[in-house]
Amino acid sequence: MKVKVKLFALLEDYLPAGARNNEVELEVVDGTTAAAIVKRLNLPAELCHLVLLNGNYLEPGVRGSHPLAADDVLAIWPPIAGG
């Protein structure tokens, strides 16, 4: 199945070749989780601060247990400071 992954700010550097506009479509197996995507893309877990699944916040405690579905959109931001 395919899922879309969007990475923001400094996480964009971890996108694989062929990514456009800070996003990539990945082919994944059934049961893949957000945590598995983080690992697959070699993202530093401590930099994956805000994780949205289809626009809804995915709490850290369920990122490794909630399976993704076909055509899901996973968006990940690092911690951002500002004023």
Coordinates of C-alpha atoms in Angstrom, one line a residue:
M1 CA 0.0 0.0 0.0
K2 CA 1.1 3.6 -0.5
V3 CA 1.3 6.4 2.1
K4 CA 2.4 10.0 1.7
V5 CA 5.1 11.3 4.1
K6 CA 5.7 15.0 4.5
L7 CA 8.7 16.3 6.4
F8 CA 9.2 19.9 7.5
A9 CA 12.0 22.2 8.5
L10 CA 15.4 20.4 9.0
L11 CA 13.7 17.0 8.6
E12 CA 13.4 17.7 4.9
D13 CA 17.1 16.7 4.6
Y14 CA 16.1 13.1 5.4
L15 CA 13.7 12.8 2.4
P16 CA 14.8 10.1 -0.1
A17 CA 15.8 10.9 -3.7
G18 CA 12.7 11.7 -5.8
A19 CA 10.9 13.6 -3.1
R20 CA 9.2 16.8 -4.2
N21 CA 7.9 19.8 -2.2
N22 CA 8.9 18.2 1.1
E23 CA 7.0 15.0 0.5
V24 CA 7.4 11.5 -0.8
E25 CA 5.1 8.6 -1.5
L26 CA 6.3 5.3 0.1
E27 CA 5.2 1.8 -0.6
V28 CA 4.8 0.1 2.8
V29 CA 3.5 -3.3 4.0
D30 CA 0.2 -3.6 6.0
G31 CA 0.8 -2.9 9.7
T32 CA 3.4 -0.2 9.1
T33 CA 3.3 2.4 11.8
A34 CA 4.5 6.0 12.1
A35 CA 7.5 4.8 14.2
A36 CA 8.4 2.4 11.4
I37 CA 8.4 5.2 8.9
V38 CA 10.6 7.3 11.2
K39 CA 13.1 4.4 11.4
R40 CA 12.9 3.7 7.7
L41 CA 13.9 7.3 6.9
N42 CA 16.6 7.3 9.6
L43 CA 14.9 10.3 11.3
P44 CA 16.3 11.1 14.8
A45 CA 13.3 10.1 17.0
E46 CA 14.0 13.1 19.3
L47 CA 13.5 15.5 16.4
C48 CA 10.1 14.0 15.5
H49 CA 8.2 16.3 17.8
L50 CA 4.8 16.9 16.1
V51 CA 3.4 14.0 14.2
L52 CA 0.1 14.3 12.3
L53 CA -1.8 11.4 10.7
N54 CA -4.3 12.8 8.2
G55 CA -4.2 16.1 10.0
N56 CA -4.8 14.6 13.5
Y57 CA -2.2 14.6 16.2
L58 CA -0.6 11.2 16.8
E59 CA 0.4 10.9 20.4
P60 CA 3.9 9.5 21.1
G61 CA 2.5 6.5 22.9
V62 CA 0.6 5.2 19.8
R63 CA 3.1 6.1 17.1
G64 CA 4.5 2.5 17.3
S65 CA 1.3 0.7 17.6
H66 CA -1.3 2.5 15.4
P67 CA -1.1 0.9 11.9
L68 CA -1.2 3.2 8.8
A69 CA -3.8 2.6 6.1
A70 CA -3.6 3.0 2.3
D71 CA -3.4 6.7 1.2
D72 CA -2.7 8.0 4.7
V73 CA -0.7 11.2 5.0
L74 CA 1.9 11.4 7.7
A75 CA 3.4 14.8 8.5
I76 CA 6.3 15.3 10.8
W77 CA 7.8 18.5 12.3
P78 CA 10.8 18.9 14.6
P79 CA 10.6 21.1 17.7
I80 CA 10.4 24.7 16.6
A81 CA 11.1 27.7 18.8
G82 CA 10.1 31.2 18.0
G83 CA 8.7 34.3 19.4

